[in-house]
Amino acid sequence: MTIEANGHRVEFRNGSPYDPKNAGLHADITIPHYGYVDGLAGSIASILAFAGSEPPEIPSNAFLMIHNPWSYCEGNAEDMRKMADDLDQIKTGILNIYAEHLKEGVTIDQIEALMDAESWLNGEKAAEYFEVKTTEAKEYAAAVGDYMKKARCKVPEKLKIAKDGHDPEQQAAEEAAARKRQEIRDLTVKAIMEGE
């Protein structure tokens, strides 16, 4: 995500799948600013899309991904109960922010159900629930990282295909580089084992 100063106007260019530190809940800008979604505003980044003083612009082929907050936890049963309680409080905070930006007639219960299901809303679908400005489709790929697989996110097939659709020459070069790195590792281990 970048922030551009343009005279007295601040623009959020939100192409972020998530913010691991939940900084989105603490964003506070006091001058007029405008939000744009470039590809994907997923997880806590979906909150940043609404940080502007005007409804965010979301191209018809960009996405808001909303879901319940999640985290990792180590420790005993008390630690895990506290984490569950903390996640419930974070969810309440997220719902409160979404509630400020609902379309007339949409209920917070509907949004909570979308969060429970982990929902990927393209610009047109987002406009059914939230006060957003849908713009024409843009030519870009959403940033869907491997961590989304690890987090078991339900990435739409259309985005998976776009992400995996490598240029054959680029893919061949990447595979050759990976083979070369492995060869260097193997030679290094062999040299260490033989005392060279």
Short mmCIF file of C-alpha atoms in Angstrom, two decimals:
data_model
loop_
_atom_site.label_atom_id
_atom_site.label_comp_id
_atom_site.label_asym_id
_atom_site.label_seq_id
_atom_site.Cartn_x
_atom_site.Cartn_y
_atom_site.Cartn_z
CA MET A 1 0.00 0.00 0.00
CA THR A 2 1.29 3.44 -0.80
CA ILE A 3 0.10 6.86 0.27
CA GLU A 4 0.57 9.67 -2.21
CA ALA A 5 0.52 13.36 -1.20
CA ASN A 6 -1.16 15.38 -3.92
CA GLY A 7 -1.57 18.95 -2.67
CA HIS A 8 -4.15 18.67 0.11
CA ARG A 9 -5.38 15.31 -1.09
CA VAL A 10 -4.09 11.99 0.26
CA GLU A 11 -4.82 8.89 -1.76
CA PHE A 12 -4.80 5.37 -0.32
CA ARG A 13 -3.75 3.00 -3.08
CA ASN A 14 -4.83 -0.25 -1.50
CA GLY A 15 -3.46 -3.32 -3.21
CA SER A 16 -2.69 -5.12 0.01
CA PRO A 17 -4.04 -8.57 0.84
CA TYR A 18 -3.63 -8.02 4.56
CA ASP A 19 -1.81 -6.17 7.30
CA PRO A 20 -0.26 -8.66 9.73
CA LYS A 21 -0.03 -6.14 12.57
CA ASN A 22 -3.71 -5.04 12.38
CA ALA A 23 -2.48 -1.51 11.80
CA GLY A 24 -5.62 -0.95 9.75
CA LEU A 25 -7.65 -0.57 12.93
CA HIS A 26 -5.46 2.38 13.93
CA ALA A 27 -5.40 4.36 10.65
CA ASP A 28 -6.40 7.94 11.29
CA ILE A 29 -6.04 10.69 8.71
CA THR A 30 -7.65 14.05 9.35
CA ILE A 31 -7.42 15.77 5.94
CA PRO A 32 -9.70 14.81 3.02
CA HIS A 33 -8.50 11.62 1.40
CA TYR A 34 -9.74 9.09 -1.11
CA GLY A 35 -9.48 5.30 -1.16
CA TYR A 36 -8.80 3.13 -4.18
CA VAL A 37 -8.61 -0.64 -4.35
CA ASP A 38 -5.96 -1.83 -6.79
CA GLY A 39 -6.60 -5.52 -7.30
CA LEU A 40 -7.31 -6.72 -3.77
CA ALA A 41 -8.07 -5.22 -0.38
CA GLY A 42 -8.15 -8.36 1.70
CA SER A 43 -8.53 -9.01 5.38
CA ILE A 44 -7.67 -5.93 7.48
CA ALA A 45 -6.79 -4.06 4.27
CA SER A 46 -10.52 -4.11 3.50
CA ILE A 47 -10.92 -1.75 6.47
CA LEU A 48 -8.32 0.62 5.01
CA ALA A 49 -10.41 0.86 1.84
CA PHE A 50 -12.98 2.71 3.97
CA ALA A 51 -10.46 5.02 5.66
CA GLY A 52 -11.17 7.81 3.18
CA SER A 53 -13.51 10.73 3.63
CA GLU A 54 -15.24 9.66 0.39
CA PRO A 55 -16.47 6.19 -0.62
CA PRO A 56 -13.61 4.10 -2.02
CA GLU A 57 -13.30 3.40 -5.73
CA ILE A 58 -13.28 -0.30 -6.54
CA PRO A 59 -12.91 -1.48 -10.14
CA SER A 60 -15.48 -4.10 -11.13
CA ASN A 61 -12.74 -6.75 -11.30
CA ALA A 62 -11.01 -5.84 -8.01
CA PHE A 63 -11.88 -7.52 -4.72
CA LEU A 64 -12.69 -6.83 -1.10
CA MET A 65 -12.02 -10.01 0.87
CA ILE A 66 -13.72 -10.00 4.26
CA HIS A 67 -13.47 -12.71 6.88
CA ASN A 68 -13.35 -13.24 10.61
CA PRO A 69 -10.09 -12.26 12.26
CA TRP A 70 -7.69 -15.10 12.89
CA SER A 71 -4.36 -15.60 14.55
CA TYR A 72 -1.88 -18.16 15.78
CA CYS A 73 -1.55 -18.97 19.45
CA GLU A 74 0.81 -20.97 21.60
CA GLY A 75 0.37 -21.70 25.22
CA ASN A 76 -1.97 -23.27 27.68
CA ALA A 77 -5.77 -23.34 27.73
CA GLU A 78 -5.96 -19.90 29.38
CA ASP A 79 -3.77 -18.38 26.65
CA MET A 80 -6.02 -19.88 24.01
CA ARG A 81 -9.22 -18.70 25.70
CA LYS A 82 -7.75 -15.19 25.89
CA MET A 83 -6.86 -15.32 22.20
CA ALA A 84 -10.44 -16.38 21.36
CA ASP A 85 -11.80 -13.50 23.47
CA ASP A 86 -9.38 -11.06 21.80
CA LEU A 87 -10.47 -12.25 18.34
CA ASP A 88 -14.12 -11.72 19.29
CA GLN A 89 -13.30 -8.14 20.34
CA ILE A 90 -11.39 -7.49 17.11
CA LYS A 91 -14.34 -8.83 15.11
CA THR A 92 -16.65 -6.42 16.94
CA GLY A 93 -14.34 -3.53 16.05
CA ILE A 94 -14.22 -4.57 12.40
CA LEU A 95 -18.01 -4.88 12.25
CA ASN A 96 -18.35 -1.41 13.77
CA ILE A 97 -16.20 0.04 11.00
CA TYR A 98 -18.11 -1.81 8.28
CA ALA A 99 -21.40 -0.63 9.86
CA GLU A 100 -20.43 2.99 9.14
CA HIS A 101 -20.24 2.23 5.40
CA LEU A 102 -23.27 0.02 4.71
CA LYS A 103 -25.68 0.61 1.86
CA GLU A 104 -29.13 1.58 3.03
CA GLY A 105 -31.13 -1.54 3.86
CA VAL A 106 -28.10 -3.76 4.48
CA THR A 107 -27.80 -5.12 8.01
CA ILE A 108 -24.71 -5.80 10.03
CA ASP A 109 -25.96 -9.40 10.38
CA GLN A 110 -25.59 -9.77 6.61
CA ILE A 111 -22.01 -8.54 6.80
CA GLU A 112 -21.26 -10.84 9.73
CA ALA A 113 -22.55 -13.78 7.66
CA LEU A 114 -20.24 -12.73 4.80
CA MET A 115 -17.33 -12.58 7.25
CA ASP A 116 -18.22 -16.00 8.66
CA ALA A 117 -18.14 -17.44 5.13
CA GLU A 118 -14.94 -15.58 4.08
CA SER A 119 -16.29 -13.64 1.13
CA TRP A 120 -14.48 -12.32 -1.93
CA LEU A 121 -16.58 -9.43 -3.23
CA ASN A 122 -15.72 -7.97 -6.62
CA GLY A 123 -16.41 -4.25 -7.08
CA GLU A 124 -19.98 -4.80 -8.25
CA LYS A 125 -20.80 -7.22 -5.43
CA ALA A 126 -19.17 -4.94 -2.83
CA ALA A 127 -21.44 -2.12 -4.05
CA GLU A 128 -24.47 -4.25 -3.12
CA TYR A 129 -23.42 -4.12 0.55
CA PHE A 130 -21.21 -1.07 1.03
CA GLU A 131 -21.12 2.57 -0.01
CA VAL A 132 -18.44 2.26 -2.68
CA LYS A 133 -17.95 3.66 -6.15
CA THR A 134 -17.57 0.90 -8.73
CA THR A 135 -15.38 1.81 -11.69
CA GLU A 136 -14.64 0.02 -14.94
CA ALA A 137 -12.41 -3.05 -14.92
CA LYS A 138 -8.64 -2.47 -14.76
CA GLU A 139 -5.90 -4.59 -16.27
CA TYR A 140 -3.85 -5.90 -13.37
CA ALA A 141 -3.48 -8.97 -11.23
CA ALA A 142 -4.54 -9.08 -7.61
CA ALA A 143 -1.76 -9.85 -5.13
CA VAL A 144 -2.60 -13.30 -3.83
CA GLY A 145 0.39 -14.62 -1.91
CA ASP A 146 1.23 -18.13 -0.77
CA TYR A 147 0.36 -17.17 2.82
CA MET A 148 -3.28 -17.19 1.71
CA LYS A 149 -2.94 -20.92 1.02
CA LYS A 150 -1.32 -21.44 4.42
CA ALA A 151 -4.16 -19.52 6.06
CA ARG A 152 -6.62 -21.71 4.15
CA CYS A 153 -8.22 -18.70 2.50
CA LYS A 154 -10.82 -19.54 -0.13
CA VAL A 155 -9.11 -17.77 -3.02
CA PRO A 156 -11.44 -17.65 -6.05
CA GLU A 157 -10.37 -20.00 -8.85
CA LYS A 158 -10.23 -17.06 -11.27
CA LEU A 159 -7.50 -15.45 -9.13
CA LYS A 160 -5.60 -18.71 -8.67
CA ILE A 161 -5.45 -19.19 -12.44
CA ALA A 162 -4.30 -15.61 -12.99
CA LYS A 163 -1.60 -16.01 -10.33
CA ASP A 164 -0.37 -19.35 -11.64
CA GLY A 165 -0.44 -18.29 -15.31
CA HIS A 166 3.33 -17.71 -15.68
CA ASP A 167 5.03 -16.72 -18.89
CA PRO A 168 6.60 -20.04 -20.09
CA GLU A 169 10.00 -18.39 -20.64
CA GLN A 170 9.93 -16.80 -17.19
CA GLN A 171 8.87 -20.11 -15.62
CA ALA A 172 11.72 -21.95 -17.41
CA ALA A 173 14.22 -19.34 -16.20
CA GLU A 174 12.91 -19.62 -12.61
CA GLU A 175 13.17 -23.43 -12.73
CA ALA A 176 16.73 -23.24 -14.13
CA ALA A 177 17.73 -20.81 -11.38
CA ALA A 178 16.21 -23.10 -8.73
CA ARG A 179 18.14 -26.08 -10.15
CA LYS A 180 21.37 -24.03 -10.10
CA ARG A 181 20.81 -23.00 -6.46
CA GLN A 182 20.22 -26.64 -5.52
CA GLU A 183 23.38 -27.70 -7.38
CA ILE A 184 25.41 -25.07 -5.47
CA ARG A 185 23.93 -26.27 -2.15
CA ASP A 186 24.74 -29.88 -3.00
CA LEU A 187 28.34 -29.01 -3.92
CA THR A 188 28.74 -26.96 -0.76
CA VAL A 189 27.48 -29.80 1.46
CA LYS A 190 29.71 -32.28 -0.39
CA ALA A 191 32.77 -30.04 0.10
CA ILE A 192 32.01 -29.65 3.83
CA MET A 193 31.51 -33.40 4.25
CA GLU A 194 34.81 -34.15 2.48
CA GLY A 195 36.65 -31.51 4.49
CA GLU A 196 37.53 -29.26 1.59
#
